[in-house]
CSV table of C-alpha atoms in Angstrom, one decimal:
chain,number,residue,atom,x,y,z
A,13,UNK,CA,0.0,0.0,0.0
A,14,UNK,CA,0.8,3.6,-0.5
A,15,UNK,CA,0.2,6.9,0.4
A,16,UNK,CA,0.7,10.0,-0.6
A,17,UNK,CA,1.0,13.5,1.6
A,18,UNK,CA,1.4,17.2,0.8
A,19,UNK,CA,2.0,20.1,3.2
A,20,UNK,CA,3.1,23.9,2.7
A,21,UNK,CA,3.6,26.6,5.0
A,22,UNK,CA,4.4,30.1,4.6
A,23,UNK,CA,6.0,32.8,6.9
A,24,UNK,CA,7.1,36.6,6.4
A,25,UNK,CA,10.3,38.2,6.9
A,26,UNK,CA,11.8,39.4,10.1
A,27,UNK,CA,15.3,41.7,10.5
A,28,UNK,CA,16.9,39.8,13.3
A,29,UNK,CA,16.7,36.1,12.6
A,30,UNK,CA,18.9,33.5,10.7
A,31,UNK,CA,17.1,31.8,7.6
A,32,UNK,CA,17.0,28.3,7.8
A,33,UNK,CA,15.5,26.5,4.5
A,34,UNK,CA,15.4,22.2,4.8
A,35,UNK,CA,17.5,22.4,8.2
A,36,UNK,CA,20.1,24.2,6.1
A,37,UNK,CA,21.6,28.1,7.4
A,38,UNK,CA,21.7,30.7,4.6
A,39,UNK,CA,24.4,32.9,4.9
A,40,UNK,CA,24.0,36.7,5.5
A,41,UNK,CA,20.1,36.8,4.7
A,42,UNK,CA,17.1,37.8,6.9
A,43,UNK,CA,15.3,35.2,8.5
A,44,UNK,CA,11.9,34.3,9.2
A,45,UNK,CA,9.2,34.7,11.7
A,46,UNK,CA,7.9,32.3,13.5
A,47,UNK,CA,7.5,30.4,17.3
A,48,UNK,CA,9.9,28.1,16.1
A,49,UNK,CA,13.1,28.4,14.1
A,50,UNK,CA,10.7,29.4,11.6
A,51,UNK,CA,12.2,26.4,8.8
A,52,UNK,CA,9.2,26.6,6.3
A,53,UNK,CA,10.4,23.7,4.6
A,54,UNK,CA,10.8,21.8,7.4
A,55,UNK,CA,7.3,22.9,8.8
A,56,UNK,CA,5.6,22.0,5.1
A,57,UNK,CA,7.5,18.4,5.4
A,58,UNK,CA,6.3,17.4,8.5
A,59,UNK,CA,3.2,18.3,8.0
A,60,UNK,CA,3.5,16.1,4.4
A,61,UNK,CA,4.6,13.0,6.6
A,62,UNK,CA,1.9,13.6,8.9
A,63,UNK,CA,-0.9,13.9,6.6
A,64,UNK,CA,0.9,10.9,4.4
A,65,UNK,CA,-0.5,8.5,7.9
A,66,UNK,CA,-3.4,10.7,8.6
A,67,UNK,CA,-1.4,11.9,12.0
A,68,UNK,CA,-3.1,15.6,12.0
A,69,UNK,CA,-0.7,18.3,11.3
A,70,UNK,CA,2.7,20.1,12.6
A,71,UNK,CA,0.2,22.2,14.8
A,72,UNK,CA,-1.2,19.7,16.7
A,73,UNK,CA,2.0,17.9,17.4
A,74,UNK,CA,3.9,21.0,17.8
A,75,UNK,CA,1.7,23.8,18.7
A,76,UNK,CA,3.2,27.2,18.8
A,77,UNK,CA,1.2,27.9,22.2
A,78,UNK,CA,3.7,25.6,23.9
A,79,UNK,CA,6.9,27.1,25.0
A,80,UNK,CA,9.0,24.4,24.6
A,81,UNK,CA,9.0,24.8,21.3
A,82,UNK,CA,9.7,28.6,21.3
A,83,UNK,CA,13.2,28.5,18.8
A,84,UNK,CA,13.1,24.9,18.4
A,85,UNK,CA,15.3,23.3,15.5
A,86,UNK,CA,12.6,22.1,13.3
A,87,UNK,CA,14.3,19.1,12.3
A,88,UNK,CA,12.9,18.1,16.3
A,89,UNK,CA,9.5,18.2,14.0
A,90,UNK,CA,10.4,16.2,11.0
A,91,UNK,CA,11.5,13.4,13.3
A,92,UNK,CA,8.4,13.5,15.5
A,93,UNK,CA,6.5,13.1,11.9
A,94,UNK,CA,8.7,10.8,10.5
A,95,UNK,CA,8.2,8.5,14.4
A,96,UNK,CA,4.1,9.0,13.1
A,97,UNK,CA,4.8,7.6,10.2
A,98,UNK,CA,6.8,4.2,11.2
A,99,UNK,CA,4.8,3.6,14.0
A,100,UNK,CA,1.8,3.7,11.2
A,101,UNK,CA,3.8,0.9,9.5
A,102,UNK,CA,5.2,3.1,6.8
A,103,UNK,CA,8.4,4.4,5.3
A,104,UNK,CA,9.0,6.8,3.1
A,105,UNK,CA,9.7,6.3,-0.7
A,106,UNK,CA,10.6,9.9,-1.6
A,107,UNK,CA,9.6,13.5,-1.0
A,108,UNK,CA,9.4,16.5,-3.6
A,109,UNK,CA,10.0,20.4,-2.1
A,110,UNK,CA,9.4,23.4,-3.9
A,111,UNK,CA,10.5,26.2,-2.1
A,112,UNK,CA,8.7,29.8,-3.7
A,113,UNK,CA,10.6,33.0,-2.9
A,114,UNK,CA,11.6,36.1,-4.7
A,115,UNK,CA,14.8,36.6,-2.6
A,116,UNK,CA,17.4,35.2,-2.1
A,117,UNK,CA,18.4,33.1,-5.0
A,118,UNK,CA,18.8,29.5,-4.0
A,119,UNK,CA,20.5,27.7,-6.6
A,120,UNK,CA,23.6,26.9,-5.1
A,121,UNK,CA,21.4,26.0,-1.5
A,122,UNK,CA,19.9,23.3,-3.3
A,123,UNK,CA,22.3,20.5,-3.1
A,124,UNK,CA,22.9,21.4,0.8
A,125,UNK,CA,19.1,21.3,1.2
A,126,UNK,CA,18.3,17.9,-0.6
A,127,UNK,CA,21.5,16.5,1.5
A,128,UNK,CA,20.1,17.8,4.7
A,129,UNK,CA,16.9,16.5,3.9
A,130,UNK,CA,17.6,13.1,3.0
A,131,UNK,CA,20.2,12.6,6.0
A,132,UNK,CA,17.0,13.7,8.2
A,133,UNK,CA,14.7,11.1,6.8
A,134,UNK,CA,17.2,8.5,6.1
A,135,UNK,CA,17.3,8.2,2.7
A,136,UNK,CA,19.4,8.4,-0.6
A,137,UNK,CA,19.4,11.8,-1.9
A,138,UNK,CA,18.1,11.1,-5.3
A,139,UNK,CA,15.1,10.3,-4.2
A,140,UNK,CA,14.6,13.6,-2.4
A,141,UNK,CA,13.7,16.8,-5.2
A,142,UNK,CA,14.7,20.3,-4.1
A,143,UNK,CA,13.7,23.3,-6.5
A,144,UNK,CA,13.2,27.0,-5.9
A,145,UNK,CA,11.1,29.3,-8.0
A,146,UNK,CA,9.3,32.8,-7.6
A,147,UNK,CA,6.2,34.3,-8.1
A,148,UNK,CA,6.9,37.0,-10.4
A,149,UNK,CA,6.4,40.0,-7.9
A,150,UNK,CA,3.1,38.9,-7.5
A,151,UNK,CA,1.8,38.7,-4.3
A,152,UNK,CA,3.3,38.6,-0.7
A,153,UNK,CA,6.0,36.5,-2.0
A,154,UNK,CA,7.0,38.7,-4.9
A,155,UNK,CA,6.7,41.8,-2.5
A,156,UNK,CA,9.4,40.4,-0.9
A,157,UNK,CA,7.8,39.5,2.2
A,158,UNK,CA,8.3,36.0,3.4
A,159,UNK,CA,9.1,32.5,2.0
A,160,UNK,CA,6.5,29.2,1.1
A,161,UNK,CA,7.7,25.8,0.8
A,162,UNK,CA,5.4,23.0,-0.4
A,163,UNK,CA,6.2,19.3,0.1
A,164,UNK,CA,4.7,16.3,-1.1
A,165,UNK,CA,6.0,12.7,0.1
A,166,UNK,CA,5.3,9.4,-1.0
A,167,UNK,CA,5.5,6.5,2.1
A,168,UNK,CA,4.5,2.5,1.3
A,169,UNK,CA,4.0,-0.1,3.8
A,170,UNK,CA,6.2,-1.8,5.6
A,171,UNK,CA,3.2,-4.8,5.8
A,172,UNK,CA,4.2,-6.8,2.4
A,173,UNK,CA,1.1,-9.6,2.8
């Protein structure tokens, strides 16, 4: 059996934060806002592997009313989701990321992401797809105002009767 999940999750701007895209720093950029470290690809992957086991969503599992999470590495998230999904009887088969933004350019954060992102879920790196793209200056994205990430994930059984 197989499943499929998707998740995406947006967040603006803010001055005095790090970025941090798929668990990955970007150098010398603003960062985002957010109760967490604010890691939207990270936060639309978990919520993919959730959703891939019918688990809920990143908000239930990590609300951002609880302080423990306050600044928490969101790669704590992915492997709370990716715990959901083997104790569902699943692993994953691959994931898919597009990561929308106007600024910065990400071309050369690609291959760091995708590494990152495998290593987190445990799997070879060509079956994890990284890609940027932009909106065109339309909308909040393309007024230069945050960053959305969208993820889908395939998982299959671990059950082969």
């Amino acid at each position: 059996m197989i499943r499929i999940g998707q998740g995406i999750d947006v967040h603006p701007f803010q001055e005095d934060r790090p970025l941090v895209l798929g668990g990955v720093r970007i150098a010398d950029r603003r960062g985002l806002a957010g109760h967490s470290d604010a890691d939207a690809v990270l936060h639309a992957l978990t919520d993919a592997l959730l959703g891939s086991v019918a688990a809920g969503d990143i908000g239930a599992h990590f609300p951002s009313s609880d302080p423990k999470w306050r600044d928490a590495d969101s790669r704590l998230f992915v492997a709370g989701a990716l715990d959901a999904v083997a104790r569902a009887g699943f692993r994953v088969v691959n994931v898919d990321v597009t990561i929308v933004a106007e600024t910065p350019k990400l071309a050369q954060q690609m291959e760091p992401i995708r590494s990152s992102i495998a290593a987190m879920l445990g799997i070879e790196s060509g079956r994890v797809g990284v890609k940027a793209t932009t909106t065109d200056h339309l909308g909040f994205v393309g007024r230069n105002e945050g960053i959305a990430a969208l993820a889908v994930v395939l998982v299959e059984s671990l059950d082969r009767s």
